[in-house]
Short mmCIF file of C-alpha atoms and ligand atoms in Angstrom, two decimals:
data_model
loop_
_atom_site.label_atom_id
_atom_site.label_comp_id
_atom_site.label_asym_id
_atom_site.label_seq_id
_atom_site.Cartn_x
_atom_site.Cartn_y
_atom_site.Cartn_z
CA MET D 732 -49.43 -7.03 0.70
CA LYS D 733 -49.83 -3.90 -1.46
CA GLY D 734 -47.10 -2.93 -3.95
CA PRO D 735 -45.40 -0.22 -1.85
CA THR D 736 -45.20 -2.66 1.05
CA ARG D 737 -43.99 -5.61 -1.05
CA VAL D 738 -41.13 -3.72 -2.70
CA ASN D 739 -39.86 -2.79 0.75
CA HIS D 740 -40.36 -6.30 2.15
CA PRO D 741 -39.49 -8.61 -0.77
CA PRO D 742 -39.79 -12.36 -0.36
CA ARG D 743 -36.95 -13.83 1.67
CA VAL D 744 -34.87 -16.44 -0.16
CA ASN D 745 -33.20 -18.99 2.08
CA VAL D 746 -30.31 -20.96 0.59
CA PRO D 747 -30.10 -24.39 2.29
CA ALA D 748 -27.13 -24.65 4.70
CA ASP D 749 -25.66 -27.57 2.65
CA ASN D 750 -25.98 -25.66 -0.65
CA ARG D 751 -23.28 -22.94 -0.58
CA PRO D 752 -22.55 -20.50 -3.41
CA LEU D 753 -19.02 -21.13 -4.67
CA VAL D 754 -18.27 -17.41 -4.59
CA ALA D 755 -19.39 -15.69 -1.39
CA PRO D 756 -22.20 -13.19 -1.99
CA ILE D 757 -21.70 -9.46 -1.53
CA TYR D 758 -23.38 -8.47 1.72
CA GLN D 759 -24.49 -5.13 0.31
CA SER D 760 -26.48 -4.27 3.40
CA VAL D 761 -25.74 -1.56 5.94
CA LYS D 762 -27.91 -3.13 8.63
CA PHE D 763 -28.21 -6.64 10.00
CA THR D 764 -31.07 -7.81 12.18
CA PHE D 765 -32.22 -10.61 14.47
CA ASP D 766 -35.82 -11.69 14.91
CA SER D 767 -35.78 -10.67 18.58
CA VAL D 768 -34.47 -7.91 20.78
CA GLY D 769 -33.03 -10.61 23.04
CA GLU D 770 -30.60 -11.86 20.36
CA SER D 771 -29.51 -8.27 19.58
CA GLU D 772 -28.76 -7.77 23.26
CA LYS D 773 -26.73 -10.99 23.36
CA LEU D 774 -24.60 -9.70 20.47
CA ASP D 775 -24.17 -6.40 22.31
CA ARG D 776 -22.95 -8.27 25.39
CA GLY D 777 -20.53 -10.35 23.30
CA GLU D 778 -22.44 -13.57 24.05
CA ARG D 779 -22.92 -14.52 20.39
CA ASP D 780 -21.49 -13.87 16.93
CA GLY D 781 -23.23 -11.67 14.43
CA TYR D 782 -23.37 -8.38 12.62
CA VAL D 783 -25.22 -5.11 13.33
CA TYR D 784 -23.95 -2.29 11.18
CA SER D 785 -21.52 -2.31 8.26
CA ARG D 786 -19.34 0.53 9.53
CA VAL D 787 -18.51 -1.81 12.42
CA SER D 788 -18.32 -5.12 10.55
CA ASN D 789 -19.66 -6.90 7.48
CA PRO D 790 -19.24 -10.54 6.35
CA THR D 791 -17.77 -9.57 2.95
CA LEU D 792 -15.11 -7.54 4.74
CA THR D 793 -14.50 -10.30 7.28
CA GLN D 794 -13.62 -12.71 4.48
CA LEU D 795 -11.22 -10.22 2.86
CA ALA D 796 -9.62 -9.26 6.19
CA GLN D 797 -8.98 -12.91 7.09
CA THR D 798 -7.49 -13.60 3.65
CA LEU D 799 -5.11 -10.63 3.84
CA ALA D 800 -3.99 -11.34 7.41
CA GLU D 801 -3.11 -14.88 6.36
CA LEU D 802 -1.26 -13.72 3.22
CA GLN D 803 0.87 -11.33 5.30
CA GLY D 804 1.41 -14.01 7.97
CA ARG D 805 -0.32 -12.18 10.84
CA GLU D 806 -3.43 -12.71 12.98
CA ALA D 807 -5.69 -9.83 12.11
CA CYS D 808 -6.52 -7.09 9.62
CA LEU D 809 -8.54 -3.88 9.62
CA LEU D 810 -9.86 -2.63 6.27
CA THR D 811 -10.25 0.97 5.14
CA ALA D 812 -11.70 2.84 2.18
CA SER D 813 -8.25 3.67 0.71
CA GLY D 814 -4.56 3.13 1.28
CA VAL D 815 -4.05 6.58 2.75
CA ALA D 816 -6.87 5.90 5.20
CA ALA D 817 -5.01 2.76 6.30
CA VAL D 818 -1.83 4.78 6.93
CA ASN D 819 -3.56 7.77 8.52
CA LEU D 820 -6.01 5.92 10.75
CA THR D 821 -3.12 3.81 12.01
CA LEU D 822 -1.20 6.94 12.95
CA LEU D 823 -4.25 8.52 14.59
CA ALA D 824 -5.05 5.38 16.54
CA LEU D 825 -1.50 4.97 17.87
CA LEU D 826 -0.40 8.54 18.59
CA LYS D 827 -1.24 11.18 21.17
CA GLN D 828 -0.10 14.72 21.90
CA GLY D 829 3.60 14.90 22.75
CA ASP D 830 4.51 11.65 20.99
CA HIS D 831 7.48 11.53 18.62
CA VAL D 832 7.41 9.82 15.19
CA VAL D 833 10.28 9.01 12.83
CA LEU D 834 9.55 9.06 9.10
CA PHE D 835 11.62 9.27 5.93
CA ALA D 836 12.00 11.82 3.13
CA GLU D 837 11.70 9.07 0.49
CA MET D 838 8.15 8.16 1.52
CA TYR D 839 4.84 8.51 -0.29
CA GLN D 840 4.00 12.23 -0.14
CA PRO D 841 0.59 12.04 1.64
CA THR D 842 2.19 10.07 4.51
CA ARG D 843 4.75 12.84 4.96
CA TYR D 844 1.94 15.41 4.80
CA MET D 845 -0.05 13.57 7.46
CA VAL D 846 2.84 13.49 9.91
CA ARG D 847 4.40 16.88 9.19
CA ARG D 848 1.28 18.96 8.69
CA LEU D 849 -1.83 17.33 10.15
CA LEU D 850 -0.41 15.50 13.17
CA ALA D 851 1.87 18.46 13.99
CA ARG D 852 -1.31 20.51 14.53
CA PHE D 853 -2.19 18.14 17.36
CA GLY D 854 1.18 18.40 19.07
CA ILE D 855 2.79 15.27 17.61
CA GLU D 856 6.47 15.76 16.86
CA HIS D 857 8.57 14.11 14.19
CA THR D 858 12.06 13.63 12.85
CA MET D 859 12.54 13.09 9.12
CA LEU D 860 15.54 11.05 8.04
CA SER D 861 16.78 9.30 4.92
CA ILE D 862 15.83 5.63 4.69
CA GLU D 863 19.42 4.95 3.65
CA ASP D 864 20.80 6.25 6.94
CA ALA D 865 20.11 3.55 9.54
CA ALA D 866 22.81 5.00 11.80
CA ALA D 867 20.86 8.29 12.00
CA LEU D 868 17.78 6.30 13.01
CA GLU D 869 19.77 4.58 15.75
CA ARG D 870 21.05 7.94 17.03
CA THR D 871 17.56 9.46 16.95
CA LEU D 872 15.93 6.61 18.85
CA ALA D 873 18.71 6.65 21.43
CA SER D 874 18.33 10.40 21.93
CA ARG D 875 14.56 10.68 22.57
CA PRO D 876 11.56 8.49 23.39
CA THR D 877 9.78 7.59 20.15
CA ARG D 878 6.32 6.07 19.79
CA LEU D 879 6.68 4.84 16.25
CA VAL D 880 8.79 4.52 13.12
CA VAL D 881 6.87 4.58 9.83
CA PHE D 882 8.66 3.48 6.67
CA GLU D 883 8.31 1.93 3.20
CA SER D 884 10.28 -0.63 1.22
CA PRO D 885 10.77 -0.32 -1.70
CA SER D 886 10.04 3.38 -1.36
CA ASN D 887 7.74 5.30 -3.70
CA PRO D 888 8.88 6.35 -6.28
CA VAL D 889 12.69 5.86 -6.27
CA LEU D 890 12.69 2.26 -4.96
CA LYS D 891 15.15 2.59 -2.10
CA ILE D 892 15.29 -0.49 0.10
CA ALA D 893 14.90 -0.19 3.87
CA ASP D 894 17.08 -2.45 6.04
CA ILE D 895 14.05 -3.95 7.78
CA GLU D 896 15.92 -6.09 10.27
CA ARG D 897 18.09 -3.19 11.40
CA ILE D 898 15.11 -0.84 11.69
CA THR D 899 12.89 -3.26 13.59
CA THR D 900 15.72 -4.32 15.93
CA VAL D 901 16.58 -0.78 16.98
CA ALA D 902 12.89 0.18 17.24
CA ARG D 903 12.17 -2.82 19.48
CA ALA D 904 15.18 -2.01 21.66
CA HIS D 905 13.76 1.48 22.24
CA ASN D 906 10.09 0.40 22.61
CA ALA D 907 9.05 2.13 19.41
CA LEU D 908 6.38 0.50 17.22
CA THR D 909 7.15 -0.08 13.54
CA VAL D 910 4.67 0.55 10.71
CA LEU D 911 5.80 -0.70 7.29
CA ASP D 912 3.92 0.46 4.20
CA ASN D 913 4.29 -2.78 2.26
CA THR D 914 2.32 -1.69 -0.81
CA PHE D 915 5.24 -1.92 -3.26
CA ALA D 916 6.58 -5.25 -1.97
CA GLY D 917 3.21 -6.99 -1.52
CA PHE D 918 1.70 -9.47 0.94
CA HIS D 919 4.09 -12.24 -0.05
CA ASN D 920 7.08 -10.21 1.14
CA HIS D 921 8.52 -9.17 4.52
CA GLY D 922 6.22 -11.32 6.70
CA GLU D 923 9.17 -12.88 8.53
CA PHE D 924 10.40 -9.59 9.99
CA ASP D 925 9.51 -8.26 13.45
CA VAL D 926 7.25 -5.52 12.05
CA ASP D 927 4.33 -4.48 14.29
CA LEU D 928 1.97 -3.29 11.57
CA TYR D 929 1.91 -3.64 7.80
CA VAL D 930 -0.18 -1.16 5.85
CA HIS D 931 -1.19 -1.70 2.24
CA SER D 932 -2.96 0.23 -0.45
CA LEU D 933 -5.28 -2.46 -1.82
CA THR D 934 -5.93 -0.10 -4.73
CA LYS D 935 -2.69 -1.32 -6.30
CA PHE D 936 -1.55 -4.94 -6.77
CA ALA D 937 -4.14 -6.51 -4.42
CA ALA D 938 -7.18 -5.39 -6.42
CA GLY D 939 -4.99 -5.30 -9.49
CA HIS D 940 -7.38 -3.89 -12.07
CA GLY D 941 -7.33 -0.16 -11.37
CA ASP D 942 -11.06 0.00 -10.72
CA VAL D 943 -11.44 0.00 -6.94
CA MET D 944 -9.81 1.58 -3.88
CA GLY D 945 -9.10 0.11 -0.47
CA GLY D 946 -6.57 -0.16 2.33
CA ALA D 947 -5.51 -2.68 4.97
CA VAL D 948 -3.67 -2.65 8.28
CA ILE D 949 -2.32 -6.04 9.33
CA GLY D 950 -0.79 -7.15 12.62
CA SER D 951 -1.37 -8.96 15.90
CA ARG D 952 -4.92 -9.36 17.19
CA LYS D 953 -3.97 -7.61 20.42
CA LEU D 954 -2.60 -4.46 18.77
CA LEU D 955 -5.36 -4.24 16.17
CA SER D 956 -8.08 -4.77 18.79
CA SER D 957 -6.73 -1.76 20.65
CA MET D 958 -7.09 0.33 17.45
CA GLU D 959 -10.37 -1.05 16.10
CA ARG D 960 -12.77 1.24 17.99
CA ASP D 961 -10.93 4.33 16.69
CA PHE D 962 -11.17 3.02 13.13
CA VAL D 963 -14.92 2.41 13.48
CA VAL D 964 -15.53 5.91 14.85
CA LEU D 965 -13.31 7.62 12.26
CA GLY D 966 -15.49 5.96 9.65
CA ALA D 967 -13.29 5.46 6.56
CA THR D 968 -15.05 2.12 6.02
CA LEU D 969 -14.46 -0.07 2.98
CA ASP D 970 -17.67 -0.65 1.03
CA PRO D 971 -18.75 -4.31 0.70
CA HIS D 972 -18.88 -4.08 -3.08
CA ALA D 973 -15.29 -2.75 -3.14
CA ALA D 974 -14.28 -5.55 -0.75
CA PHE D 975 -15.82 -8.10 -3.10
CA LEU D 976 -13.91 -6.68 -6.09
CA ILE D 977 -10.64 -6.77 -4.13
CA GLN D 978 -11.31 -10.36 -3.02
CA ARG D 979 -11.93 -11.23 -6.67
CA GLY D 980 -8.76 -9.45 -7.76
CA LEU D 981 -6.75 -11.42 -5.21
CA LYS D 982 -7.56 -14.68 -6.98
CA THR D 983 -5.05 -13.74 -9.65
CA TYR D 984 -2.63 -11.87 -7.34
CA PHE D 985 0.18 -14.44 -7.44
CA VAL D 986 -0.16 -15.10 -11.18
CA ARG D 987 -0.18 -11.38 -11.94
CA ILE D 988 2.77 -10.63 -9.65
CA GLU D 989 4.86 -13.42 -11.12
CA ARG D 990 4.27 -12.22 -14.67
CA GLN D 991 4.56 -8.51 -13.90
CA VAL D 992 7.80 -9.00 -11.99
CA ARG D 993 9.27 -11.08 -14.82
CA THR D 994 8.42 -8.36 -17.36
CA ALA D 995 9.68 -5.63 -14.97
CA HIS D 996 13.04 -7.39 -14.84
CA ALA D 997 13.19 -7.51 -18.65
CA VAL D 998 12.25 -3.81 -18.87
CA ALA D 999 14.93 -2.90 -16.30
CA ARG D 1000 17.59 -4.84 -18.22
CA PHE D 1001 16.51 -3.24 -21.50
CA LEU D 1002 16.63 0.28 -20.04
CA GLU D 1003 19.98 -0.33 -18.38
CA GLY D 1004 21.55 -1.01 -21.74
CA HIS D 1005 19.98 1.99 -23.48
CA PRO D 1006 22.14 5.04 -24.32
CA VAL D 1007 19.37 7.55 -23.51
CA VAL D 1008 18.95 6.18 -19.99
CA GLU D 1009 21.28 7.54 -17.34
CA ARG D 1010 20.42 5.23 -14.44
CA VAL D 1011 17.91 2.48 -13.74
CA LEU D 1012 16.56 2.04 -10.22
CA TYR D 1013 15.31 -1.51 -10.01
CA PRO D 1014 16.26 -3.53 -6.91
CA GLY D 1015 16.62 -6.66 -9.05
CA LEU D 1016 19.57 -5.23 -11.00
CA ALA D 1017 23.06 -5.83 -9.63
CA SER D 1018 23.70 -2.11 -10.27
CA HIS D 1019 21.05 -1.05 -7.70
CA PRO D 1020 22.95 0.31 -4.67
CA GLN D 1021 20.96 -1.95 -2.30
CA HIS D 1022 20.64 -5.00 -4.55
CA ALA D 1023 22.28 -7.33 -2.02
CA LEU D 1024 19.94 -6.15 0.75
CA ALA D 1025 16.90 -6.53 -1.53
CA ALA D 1026 18.02 -10.02 -2.57
CA ARG D 1027 18.35 -10.97 1.11
CA GLN D 1028 14.99 -9.69 2.29
CA MET D 1029 12.63 -9.97 -0.71
CA LYS D 1030 11.26 -12.98 -2.59
CA ASP D 1031 11.10 -10.91 -5.77
CA PHE D 1032 11.95 -7.35 -6.74
CA GLY D 1033 8.55 -5.92 -7.59
CA ALA D 1034 6.77 -4.74 -10.70
CA VAL D 1035 7.76 -1.06 -10.59
CA VAL D 1036 10.81 0.16 -12.49
CA THR D 1037 12.08 3.71 -11.98
CA PHE D 1038 14.77 5.30 -14.11
CA GLU D 1039 16.49 8.60 -14.91
CA LEU D 1040 16.58 9.77 -18.50
CA ALA D 1041 19.86 11.17 -19.81
CA PRO D 1042 19.99 15.02 -19.75
CA ARG D 1043 19.74 15.22 -23.54
CA ALA D 1044 16.36 13.44 -23.57
CA ASP D 1045 13.08 15.35 -23.26
CA PRO D 1046 11.06 13.70 -20.45
CA VAL D 1047 7.73 15.12 -21.62
CA LYS D 1048 8.28 13.93 -25.18
CA PHE D 1049 9.21 10.51 -23.84
CA ALA D 1050 6.04 10.16 -21.75
CA ASP D 1051 3.80 11.68 -24.45
CA THR D 1052 5.16 9.31 -27.13
CA LEU D 1053 4.50 6.12 -25.16
CA GLN D 1054 1.37 4.36 -26.34
CA LEU D 1055 1.12 1.27 -24.16
CA PHE D 1056 2.24 3.01 -20.95
CA THR D 1057 -0.56 5.32 -19.85
CA ILE D 1058 0.41 8.59 -18.13
CA SER D 1059 -1.14 8.02 -14.75
CA ALA D 1060 -0.74 8.18 -11.01
CA SER D 1061 -0.90 4.92 -9.07
CA LEU D 1062 0.44 1.49 -9.97
CA GLY D 1063 -0.41 -2.19 -9.91
CA SER D 1064 -2.91 -2.25 -12.79
CA THR D 1065 -3.06 -4.81 -15.58
CA GLU D 1066 -2.21 -1.89 -17.90
CA SER D 1067 1.32 -0.50 -17.82
CA LEU D 1068 1.58 3.05 -16.47
CA VAL D 1069 4.15 5.83 -16.59
CA GLN D 1070 4.46 8.70 -14.13
CA PRO D 1071 7.02 11.38 -15.09
CA GLY D 1072 9.07 13.11 -12.40
CA GLN D 1073 7.43 16.47 -12.92
CA LEU D 1074 4.15 14.96 -11.69
CA MET D 1075 5.87 13.46 -8.61
CA MET D 1076 8.07 16.36 -7.44
CA PRO D 1077 8.27 16.33 -3.63
CA ARG D 1078 6.62 19.31 -1.98
CA GLY D 1079 7.62 21.00 1.27
CA LEU D 1080 11.10 19.47 1.60
CA ASN D 1081 14.30 21.39 2.33
CA GLU D 1082 17.33 21.01 0.06
CA GLU D 1083 18.87 18.08 1.94
CA GLU D 1084 15.52 16.24 2.12
CA ARG D 1085 14.94 16.85 -1.59
CA ARG D 1086 18.33 15.25 -2.26
CA TRP D 1087 17.28 12.21 -0.22
CA ALA D 1088 13.91 12.04 -2.00
CA ALA D 1089 15.91 12.00 -5.26
CA VAL D 1090 13.07 12.78 -7.68
CA THR D 1091 14.01 14.99 -10.64
CA HIS D 1092 12.24 16.03 -13.84
CA ARG D 1093 14.10 13.20 -15.54
CA THR D 1094 12.77 10.53 -13.16
CA MET D 1095 10.28 8.12 -14.73
CA ARG D 1096 8.28 5.58 -12.74
CA LEU D 1097 6.93 2.65 -14.71
CA SER D 1098 4.31 0.28 -13.33
CA ILE D 1099 4.47 -2.88 -15.38
CA GLY D 1100 1.19 -4.45 -16.49
CA LEU D 1101 0.26 -7.68 -18.18
CA GLU D 1102 0.92 -6.71 -21.80
CA ASP D 1103 3.29 -8.72 -23.97
CA GLU D 1104 6.92 -8.07 -23.00
CA ALA D 1105 8.18 -7.47 -26.56
CA ASP D 1106 5.39 -4.95 -27.22
CA LEU D 1107 6.34 -3.01 -24.08
CA LEU D 1108 10.04 -2.97 -24.97
CA ALA D 1109 9.23 -1.76 -28.51
CA ASP D 1110 7.04 1.01 -27.09
CA LEU D 1111 9.84 2.15 -24.74
CA ASP D 1112 12.40 1.98 -27.54
CA ARG D 1113 10.26 4.19 -29.79
CA ALA D 1114 9.62 6.74 -27.02
CA LEU D 1115 13.32 6.89 -26.03
CA ALA D 1116 14.24 7.58 -29.66
CA ALA D 1117 11.55 10.27 -29.92
CA ALA D 1118 12.75 11.87 -26.66
CA CYS D 1119 16.06 12.68 -28.37
CA GLY D 1120 14.57 13.70 -31.70
C1 PLP J 650 3.29 3.39 -0.95
C2 PLP J 650 1.87 3.88 -0.99
N1 PLP J 650 1.16 3.91 0.15
C3 PLP J 650 -0.12 4.34 0.17
C4 PLP J 650 -0.74 4.80 -0.98
C5 PLP J 650 -2.14 5.32 -0.91
O1 PLP J 650 -3.05 4.45 -1.43
P1 PLP J 650 -4.49 4.90 -1.97
O2 PLP J 650 -4.28 5.61 -3.25
O3 PLP J 650 -5.23 3.60 -2.06
O4 PLP J 650 -5.10 5.82 -0.93
C6 PLP J 650 -0.03 4.77 -2.19
C7 PLP J 650 -0.67 5.25 -3.43
O5 PLP J 650 0.00 5.51 -4.42
C8 PLP J 650 1.31 4.31 -2.18
O6 PLP J 650 2.04 4.28 -3.32
#
């Protein structure tokens, strides 16, 4: 074989079947092949297992999908290239012209944009409510046929808690599907509720290291099978290398969450007692308006702490003075992050919806990392003092 041929047909290395790598390899290959046309045809006819093309399926993604489905306590999982792709492909796969969707003003902005701007162009209607107003949801579902209810808990960024049992019960009674963006709560939460589909941004706590993006949709095999073809054709496929990094990140998921939640609690308690802080929004504090609901339906209260600075404090000075909290979008990294309200102001909401969304220039969202607790508290203390200087 001449050089140009050899480099395109390198020697094949076969690992003996009884000699497995401890960590599964990354199947960084777009195409998969059989030695005969006959076997390819069998796969096509569903008469054997196998892989053809990585936009359709890939062993590295299969391993991650099975892991995530099990963590969330469901049968199946579809993976996407980002969290927004998980949300948006789910909506596209489930909705058609004339359908009605309920969503909430407190939700992650791109989800609101998808429903209110993009899907509206295709004749899909919506009603936007406050996640705190379950009675309004009940009235809405009773008044018109609704295909699905999409919601978050805790909500991004002001950490309102959805009454999941009440929402899923009324949705089921009116034949509406429920989609819960479970990114803030995590895979270990909310599995016992009658939610049809969980969506997650894997970019956050799942991957955990702020260096890779991904999304997941988790639910029953039957429902996900009915959506899978649309996902494949829409093409927001997770790359195998990204899937490998997320699978690796998951190994420390529970250890990270436990530590980050513990520190988040300490940060929330510290802020609650600070004179420059007007209000702390952390579901683990007894002062959170939905603390009892959160305590009933969550195993822990999450690693994000949101708070309102007192009017006399300068929010920009506060954020700029912090040294260990990096000014950044996103959450769920090993590094602590801060996102000031002026970078999260809701767009395109009317006055009432803006009140529900409850983000002001004094709102600060902290994502708690793995740094030493005392160092983080000292950093916050210094920045709070500087904010009033
Ligand atoms: C609740 C929630 N859902 C979805 C997303 C989107 O995830 P991604 O950035 O991976 O597209 C985010 C990102 O911040 C989020 O906070």
